[in-house]
Amino acid sequence: MNLIPEEQAMLDGEQGFAAQKSMEILIALGTIYGADRMLPVTSVQVAGVSYDNLGEAGLQFLTEMADGGGKAQVLTTLNPAGMDVENWRVLGIDPGFAENQMRVIDAFARMNVITTCTCTPYLSGNLPHYGEHIAWAESSAVCYANSVLGARTNREGGPSALASALTGRTPAYGYHLDANRQPGVTIEVRATLRDTYQFGALGKVIGEKLESSGVKAVPYIKGVNRSSLEELKSFCASLATYGGVALFHMEGVTPEAELTTRNMDRPTDAVIPITQIDLDSAIDSLNDAALSDVDFISLGCPHLSINEISHLAGLLKGKKVAKEFWITTSRPVKGIADRMGYTRIIEESGAKFAVDTCCVVAPLKGRFTAMVTDSAKACYYASSKHKFKTAFKSFQEVVAESLNQ
Ligand code: F3S
């Protein structure tokens, strides 16, 4: 790999242990994927923040990097942590877990990482623009950054994202290169999409069809005529979860869609149709819980936008929820909700904010039996990780269920 003098100096240890170790990680990664050089990055998002996932070994790695003088060279934020650092007692988190989670956050803070812990960094000030090279780790955010924002990132692991933060570099391979951003399969959507959760279902259908057909190409999606930020974040989360997709183009919606087809030197060689029946059966497949068994309500996977929180406040105003109800979002978005009075309305209903955390990375296994949510991604992990049954409904239906005695 060709390194410029500054990169070579980091590799030689001239900027301390953490920068040296980071450069070694990035060179090893780049060598595996055939990168011939490093690229400067402008933004990083690090995953592997919950102590539930990291464990003591992960925490030890972070501590070594912080002790080794590691300092973020570019804007760096975190994926959700295992708890809300302010509200963890109300949410029933074990004090021992809380102590370990704080050690993780402190290690990142010592490295000048901004300890906003969110899977929607683009709603909280970490918003790269078109064509920027970045190193993000959370799969839904990676898909959103590549596809909706037109920034360029591979799906980083926790250590490689941190290494990019501490060096400001990433190896030049994968989705950083024009050639790998070209579509190779067309998806024709012939179904009506009316709600955010249906975009989540669409992501599941497309992801599973790509997986089962063994197609690894970038999908070019036709037939979705309109979509909001919230619908696209739901879609990205689901497409990444069920199909491992980190980049798609959507005709008339995403910034590179027109560019990639215009520049295509070969026609896309496969067409996959998606029908209303596909969509409806994806929704059915995520509903294995009877509503009478639901003991946990969750909204905010990916983290809620201020628009969704405003909508939620309108639905809960003057009412009381009957079940444990968590609303997950980022600290900066919650700050806006505080100022607007939405937080007070929502908390008066009995629903709880779980800020900078999420229902998947929090230690919830065994605490609940069945969850209702509008997130196809949350259904996947609640079932596989926490062993909950799931009910998959629209935002409005989820709120209605929370009010059901
Ligand atoms: Fe975000 Fe957690 Fe869902 S990281 S996308 S809220 S699983």
Coordinates of C-alpha atoms and ligand atoms in Angstrom, one line a residue:
M1 CA 0.0 0.0 0.0
N2 CA 1.3 3.5 -0.9
L3 CA 1.3 5.7 2.2
I4 CA 1.9 9.4 2.2
P5 CA 4.6 10.7 4.7
E6 CA 2.0 11.6 7.3
E7 CA 0.5 8.1 7.2
Q8 CA 4.0 6.5 7.3
A9 CA 4.8 8.6 10.3
M10 CA 1.7 7.3 12.1
L11 CA 2.7 3.7 11.2
D12 CA 6.2 4.4 12.5
G13 CA 4.8 5.3 15.9
E14 CA 5.7 9.0 15.7
Q15 CA 2.1 10.0 16.8
G16 CA 1.9 7.4 19.6
F17 CA 0.7 3.9 20.2
A18 CA -3.0 4.4 19.3
A19 CA -2.3 6.0 16.0
Q20 CA 0.3 3.4 15.2
K21 CA -2.1 0.5 16.1
S22 CA -4.9 2.2 14.1
M23 CA -2.7 2.5 11.0
E24 CA -1.8 -1.2 11.3
I25 CA -5.5 -2.1 11.5
L26 CA -6.3 -0.1 8.4
I27 CA -3.4 -1.4 6.4
A28 CA -4.4 -5.0 7.3
L29 CA -7.9 -4.3 6.2
G30 CA -6.8 -2.5 3.0
T31 CA -4.5 -5.3 2.1
I32 CA -7.3 -7.9 2.4
Y33 CA -9.5 -5.9 0.1
G34 CA -6.7 -4.8 -2.4
A35 CA -6.6 -1.1 -1.5
D36 CA -3.5 0.7 -3.0
R37 CA -3.8 3.8 -0.8
M38 CA -5.6 5.5 2.1
L39 CA -8.3 8.1 1.7
P40 CA -8.9 11.0 4.1
V41 CA -12.2 10.8 5.9
T42 CA -14.3 13.7 7.2
S43 CA -16.7 11.8 9.5
V44 CA -16.7 8.6 11.6
Q45 CA -19.4 6.7 13.4
V46 CA -18.2 4.0 15.8
A47 CA -20.3 1.0 16.7
G48 CA -19.6 -1.5 19.5
V49 CA -20.6 0.9 22.3
S50 CA -22.9 -1.2 24.4
Y51 CA -21.1 -3.0 27.2
D52 CA -23.6 -5.8 26.5
N53 CA -21.9 -6.4 23.1
L54 CA -18.4 -5.3 24.0
G55 CA -17.7 -7.2 27.2
E56 CA -14.5 -6.8 29.2
A57 CA -12.3 -7.6 26.2
G58 CA -13.8 -4.8 24.1
L59 CA -13.5 -2.4 26.9
Q60 CA -9.9 -3.3 27.4
F61 CA -9.1 -2.5 23.8
L62 CA -10.8 0.9 24.1
T63 CA -8.9 1.6 27.3
E64 CA -5.6 0.7 25.7
M65 CA -6.3 3.0 22.8
A66 CA -7.3 5.9 25.1
D67 CA -4.2 5.3 27.3
G68 CA -2.1 5.1 24.1
G69 CA -2.9 8.7 23.4
G70 CA -5.7 8.1 20.8
K71 CA -7.5 11.3 19.8
A72 CA -10.2 11.6 17.1
Q73 CA -8.8 13.5 14.1
V74 CA -12.3 14.1 12.6
L75 CA -15.9 14.4 13.7
T76 CA -16.7 11.1 15.4
T77 CA -19.9 10.0 17.1
L78 CA -21.1 6.7 18.6
N79 CA -23.7 4.1 18.0
P80 CA -26.3 3.6 20.7
A81 CA -25.0 2.6 24.1
G82 CA -26.5 -0.2 26.3
M83 CA -28.4 2.4 28.5
D84 CA -29.5 6.0 28.8
V85 CA -26.7 7.4 30.9
E86 CA -29.1 9.8 32.6
N87 CA -32.3 7.8 32.9
W88 CA -31.0 4.3 33.4
R89 CA -32.5 3.8 36.8
V90 CA -36.0 4.6 35.6
L91 CA -35.5 2.1 32.8
G92 CA -34.6 -0.7 35.2
I93 CA -30.9 -1.1 34.2
D94 CA -28.7 -3.0 36.7
P95 CA -26.2 -0.7 38.5
G96 CA -23.3 -3.1 37.8
F97 CA -24.1 -2.9 34.1
A98 CA -24.4 0.9 34.3
E99 CA -21.0 1.2 35.9
N100 CA -19.3 -0.8 33.1
Q101 CA -21.2 1.1 30.4
M102 CA -19.9 4.4 31.9
R103 CA -16.4 3.1 31.7
V104 CA -16.9 2.5 27.9
I105 CA -18.3 6.0 27.4
D106 CA -15.5 7.5 29.4
A107 CA -12.9 5.7 27.3
F108 CA -14.4 7.2 24.1
A109 CA -14.6 10.7 25.7
R110 CA -10.9 10.5 26.6
M111 CA -10.3 10.0 22.8
N112 CA -12.2 13.2 22.0
V113 CA -15.1 11.2 20.5
I114 CA -18.4 13.0 20.8
T115 CA -20.4 10.8 23.1
T116 CA -23.7 11.2 21.3
C117 CA -24.8 7.6 20.9
T118 CA -27.1 7.3 17.9
C119 CA -27.8 5.2 14.8
T120 CA -29.1 8.4 13.1
P121 CA -26.0 10.6 13.4
Y122 CA -27.3 12.5 10.3
L123 CA -30.1 13.9 12.5
S124 CA -27.6 15.0 15.2
G125 CA -24.9 17.1 13.5
N126 CA -22.9 14.3 11.9
L127 CA -24.2 14.9 8.4
P128 CA -21.7 14.2 5.6
H129 CA -22.6 15.6 2.2
Y130 CA -22.6 14.1 -1.3
G131 CA -19.3 12.5 -2.3
E132 CA -17.6 12.8 1.1
H133 CA -15.5 9.8 2.2
I134 CA -16.5 8.7 5.7
A135 CA -16.1 5.6 7.9
W136 CA -19.3 4.6 9.5
A137 CA -20.2 1.4 11.3
E138 CA -23.9 1.1 12.1
S139 CA -25.5 -0.8 9.2
S140 CA -28.7 1.3 8.9
A141 CA -26.7 4.5 9.0
V142 CA -24.2 3.2 6.5
C143 CA -27.0 2.3 4.1
Y144 CA -28.6 5.8 4.6
A145 CA -25.2 7.6 4.2
N146 CA -24.3 5.8 1.0
S147 CA -27.7 5.7 -0.6
V148 CA -29.7 8.7 0.6
L149 CA -26.9 11.2 1.3
G150 CA -24.5 10.0 -1.4
A151 CA -21.6 9.9 0.9
R152 CA -19.1 7.0 0.6
T153 CA -18.5 4.4 3.3
N154 CA -18.0 0.7 3.7
R155 CA -19.6 -0.9 6.6
E156 CA -16.9 -0.6 9.2
G157 CA -16.5 -2.8 12.2
G158 CA -16.0 -1.2 15.7
P159 CA -12.1 -1.4 15.6
S160 CA -11.7 -0.2 12.0
A161 CA -14.1 2.7 12.6
L162 CA -12.2 3.7 15.7
A163 CA -8.9 3.4 13.7
S164 CA -10.3 5.7 11.1
A165 CA -11.3 8.2 13.8
L166 CA -7.8 8.2 15.3
T167 CA -6.0 8.6 12.0
G168 CA -8.6 10.4 9.8
R169 CA -8.0 7.7 7.1
T170 CA -9.7 4.7 5.6
P171 CA -8.4 2.3 2.9
A172 CA -9.6 3.0 -0.7
Y173 CA -11.7 0.1 -1.6
G174 CA -15.4 -1.0 -1.8
Y175 CA -18.0 1.7 -1.8
H176 CA -15.3 4.5 -1.9
L177 CA -14.7 3.6 -5.5
D178 CA -17.0 4.6 -8.4
A179 CA -16.9 1.2 -10.0
N180 CA -18.4 -0.5 -6.9
R181 CA -21.3 1.9 -6.7
Q182 CA -22.8 0.9 -10.0
P183 CA -26.1 -1.0 -9.8
G184 CA -26.3 -4.6 -11.1
V185 CA -29.8 -5.7 -10.3
T186 CA -33.1 -4.0 -10.9
I187 CA -35.9 -4.2 -8.3
E188 CA -39.4 -3.4 -9.6
V189 CA -41.8 -2.5 -6.8
R190 CA -45.4 -3.1 -7.7
A191 CA -47.0 -2.5 -4.3
T192 CA -48.5 0.5 -2.5
L193 CA -46.4 2.0 0.3
R194 CA -48.4 4.1 2.7
D195 CA -46.5 4.1 6.0
T196 CA -43.1 4.0 7.5
Y197 CA -43.5 0.4 8.6
Q198 CA -44.3 -0.6 5.1
F199 CA -41.0 0.7 4.0
G200 CA -39.5 -1.5 6.6
A201 CA -41.4 -4.4 5.2
L202 CA -40.2 -3.5 1.7
G203 CA -36.6 -3.6 3.0
K204 CA -37.2 -7.0 4.4
V205 CA -38.7 -8.3 1.1
I206 CA -35.9 -6.9 -1.0
G207 CA -33.2 -8.0 1.4
E208 CA -34.4 -11.5 1.6
K209 CA -34.9 -11.8 -2.2
L210 CA -31.4 -10.7 -2.8
E211 CA -30.1 -13.1 -0.2
S212 CA -32.0 -16.1 -1.5
S213 CA -31.1 -15.4 -5.1
G214 CA -27.4 -15.0 -4.2
V215 CA -27.3 -11.6 -6.0
K216 CA -24.6 -9.4 -4.4
A217 CA -25.0 -6.5 -6.8
V218 CA -26.1 -3.0 -5.8
P219 CA -29.9 -2.8 -6.2
Y220 CA -31.5 -0.2 -8.5
I221 CA -35.1 0.2 -7.2
K222 CA -37.9 1.4 -9.4
G223 CA -41.6 2.0 -8.5
V224 CA -41.3 4.0 -5.3
N225 CA -42.5 7.4 -6.3
R226 CA -42.2 9.2 -3.0
S227 CA -40.6 8.7 0.4
S228 CA -39.9 10.8 3.5
L229 CA -36.7 10.9 5.6
E230 CA -38.4 8.6 8.2
E231 CA -39.5 6.1 5.5
L232 CA -36.0 5.9 4.1
K233 CA -34.4 5.4 7.5
S234 CA -36.8 2.6 8.2
F235 CA -36.2 1.1 4.7
C236 CA -32.4 1.4 5.1
A237 CA -32.4 -0.3 8.6
S238 CA -34.4 -3.2 7.2
L239 CA -32.6 -3.6 3.9
A240 CA -29.3 -3.8 5.8
T241 CA -30.6 -6.2 8.4
Y242 CA -32.3 -8.7 6.1
G243 CA -30.1 -8.4 3.0
G244 CA -26.8 -6.9 4.3
V245 CA -27.2 -4.1 1.7
A246 CA -25.0 -1.1 2.3
L247 CA -25.9 0.9 -0.9
F248 CA -28.9 1.1 -3.2
H249 CA -30.2 3.5 -5.7
M250 CA -33.9 4.5 -5.9
E251 CA -35.2 6.0 -9.1
G252 CA -36.3 9.6 -8.6
V253 CA -35.3 9.5 -4.9
T254 CA -31.6 9.0 -4.2
P255 CA -28.9 11.3 -5.6
E256 CA -26.8 8.8 -7.6
A257 CA -29.7 6.9 -9.2
E258 CA -29.7 8.9 -12.4
L259 CA -25.9 9.2 -12.5
T260 CA -25.3 5.5 -12.1
T261 CA -27.7 4.5 -14.8
R262 CA -26.4 7.1 -17.2
N263 CA -22.8 6.0 -16.6
M264 CA -23.5 2.3 -16.6
D265 CA -21.3 0.5 -19.1
R266 CA -23.4 -2.7 -18.8
P267 CA -27.1 -3.1 -18.4
T268 CA -28.4 -4.5 -15.1
D269 CA -28.7 -8.2 -15.7
A270 CA -31.4 -9.2 -13.3
V271 CA -34.9 -7.9 -12.5
I272 CA -36.6 -8.8 -9.3
P273 CA -40.3 -7.9 -9.0
I274 CA -41.9 -7.1 -5.6
T275 CA -45.6 -7.5 -5.4
Q276 CA -48.3 -6.5 -2.9
I277 CA -48.5 -10.1 -1.8
D278 CA -44.7 -10.1 -1.0
L279 CA -45.2 -7.0 1.1
D280 CA -48.2 -8.3 3.0
S281 CA -46.6 -11.6 3.7
A282 CA -43.5 -9.9 5.1
I283 CA -45.7 -8.0 7.5
D284 CA -47.5 -11.2 8.5
S285 CA -44.2 -12.9 9.1
L286 CA -43.2 -10.4 11.7
N287 CA -46.5 -10.8 13.7
D288 CA -46.0 -13.9 15.8
A289 CA -47.2 -12.3 19.0
A290 CA -50.9 -12.0 20.1
L291 CA -51.6 -8.4 21.0
S292 CA -53.0 -9.6 24.3
D293 CA -49.5 -11.0 25.2
V294 CA -47.7 -7.7 24.4
D295 CA -45.9 -6.3 27.5
F296 CA -43.4 -4.0 25.8
I297 CA -43.9 -1.2 23.4
S298 CA -41.0 0.2 21.4
L299 CA -40.7 3.1 19.0
G300 CA -37.4 4.5 17.7
C301 CA -35.5 1.9 15.7
P302 CA -33.8 3.7 14.0
H303 CA -33.8 6.6 16.5
L304 CA -36.9 8.8 16.2
S305 CA -36.7 12.1 14.3
I306 CA -38.1 15.3 15.9
N307 CA -40.9 15.0 13.4
E308 CA -41.9 11.6 14.7
I309 CA -41.6 12.8 18.3
S310 CA -43.9 15.7 17.5
H311 CA -46.4 13.3 16.0
L312 CA -46.1 11.0 19.0
A313 CA -46.7 13.8 21.4
G314 CA -49.9 14.7 19.5
L315 CA -51.1 11.1 19.8
L316 CA -50.3 10.7 23.5
K317 CA -51.5 14.2 24.7
G318 CA -53.8 13.8 27.7
K319 CA -53.7 10.0 27.7
K320 CA -52.1 7.3 29.8
V321 CA -50.2 4.4 28.5
A322 CA -50.9 1.0 30.0
K323 CA -47.7 -0.9 29.3
E324 CA -43.9 -0.4 29.5
F325 CA -43.3 2.0 26.5
W326 CA -39.8 3.1 25.5
I327 CA -39.1 5.8 23.0
T328 CA -35.5 5.7 21.7
T329 CA -33.8 8.8 20.2
S330 CA -30.6 10.7 20.4
R331 CA -29.7 13.3 23.1
P332 CA -29.7 16.2 20.6
V333 CA -33.1 15.4 19.2
K334 CA -34.4 14.9 22.8
G335 CA -33.1 18.4 23.5
I336 CA -35.4 19.8 20.8
A337 CA -38.3 17.7 22.2
D338 CA -37.6 19.2 25.6
R339 CA -37.7 22.7 24.3
M340 CA -40.9 22.1 22.4
G341 CA -42.8 20.6 25.3
Y342 CA -43.1 17.2 23.6
T343 CA -41.0 15.5 26.3
R344 CA -43.4 16.7 29.1
I345 CA -46.5 15.5 27.2
I346 CA -45.0 12.1 26.4
E347 CA -43.7 11.5 29.9
E348 CA -47.0 12.6 31.5
S349 CA -48.5 9.8 29.5
G350 CA -46.2 7.3 31.3
A351 CA -44.1 6.5 28.2
K352 CA -40.4 6.7 28.9
F353 CA -37.5 8.2 26.9
A354 CA -34.5 5.9 26.5
V355 CA -32.0 8.3 25.1
D356 CA -28.8 7.4 23.2
T357 CA -29.6 3.7 23.6
C358 CA -31.8 1.2 21.9
C359 CA -34.0 -1.8 22.7
V360 CA -31.6 -4.1 20.9
V361 CA -28.3 -3.2 22.5
A362 CA -29.8 -2.7 26.0
P363 CA -29.7 -5.8 28.2
L364 CA -33.4 -6.7 27.9
K365 CA -33.3 -10.5 27.5
G366 CA -35.8 -12.1 29.8
R367 CA -37.4 -8.8 30.9
F368 CA -40.4 -9.0 28.5
T369 CA -42.4 -11.6 26.5
A370 CA -43.7 -9.8 23.5
M371 CA -43.0 -6.5 21.9
V372 CA -45.0 -4.3 19.5
T373 CA -43.0 -2.0 17.2
D374 CA -43.1 -0.3 13.8
S375 CA -39.6 -1.4 13.1
A376 CA -38.8 -4.5 11.0
K377 CA -35.2 -4.4 12.2
A378 CA -36.3 -4.3 15.8
C379 CA -38.5 -7.3 15.2
Y380 CA -35.5 -9.2 13.8
Y381 CA -33.2 -8.5 16.8
A382 CA -35.9 -8.7 19.5
S383 CA -36.7 -12.1 18.3
S384 CA -33.2 -13.4 17.7
K385 CA -31.4 -11.7 20.6
H386 CA -33.9 -11.2 23.3
K387 CA -36.2 -14.1 22.4
F388 CA -39.3 -11.9 22.4
K389 CA -42.3 -12.5 20.2
T390 CA -43.1 -9.5 18.0
A391 CA -46.1 -7.6 16.7
F392 CA -45.3 -5.4 13.7
K393 CA -47.7 -2.5 13.3
S394 CA -47.9 1.0 12.0
F395 CA -46.7 3.9 14.2
Q396 CA -50.3 4.9 14.9
E397 CA -51.3 1.3 15.7
V398 CA -48.3 0.9 18.1
V399 CA -49.4 4.0 20.0
A400 CA -53.0 2.8 20.1
E401 CA -51.8 -0.5 21.5
S402 CA -49.9 1.3 24.2
L403 CA -53.2 2.9 25.4
N404 CA -55.0 -0.4 25.4
Q405 CA -55.8 -1.5 29.0
Ligands
F3S1 FE1 -30.7 1.9 15.9 FE2 -30.7 0.0 17.7 FE3 -32.4 0.0 15.7 S1 -28.9 0.9 16.7 S2 -31.3 0.9 14.0 S3 -32.3 1.5 17.3 S4 -31.3 -1.8 16.5

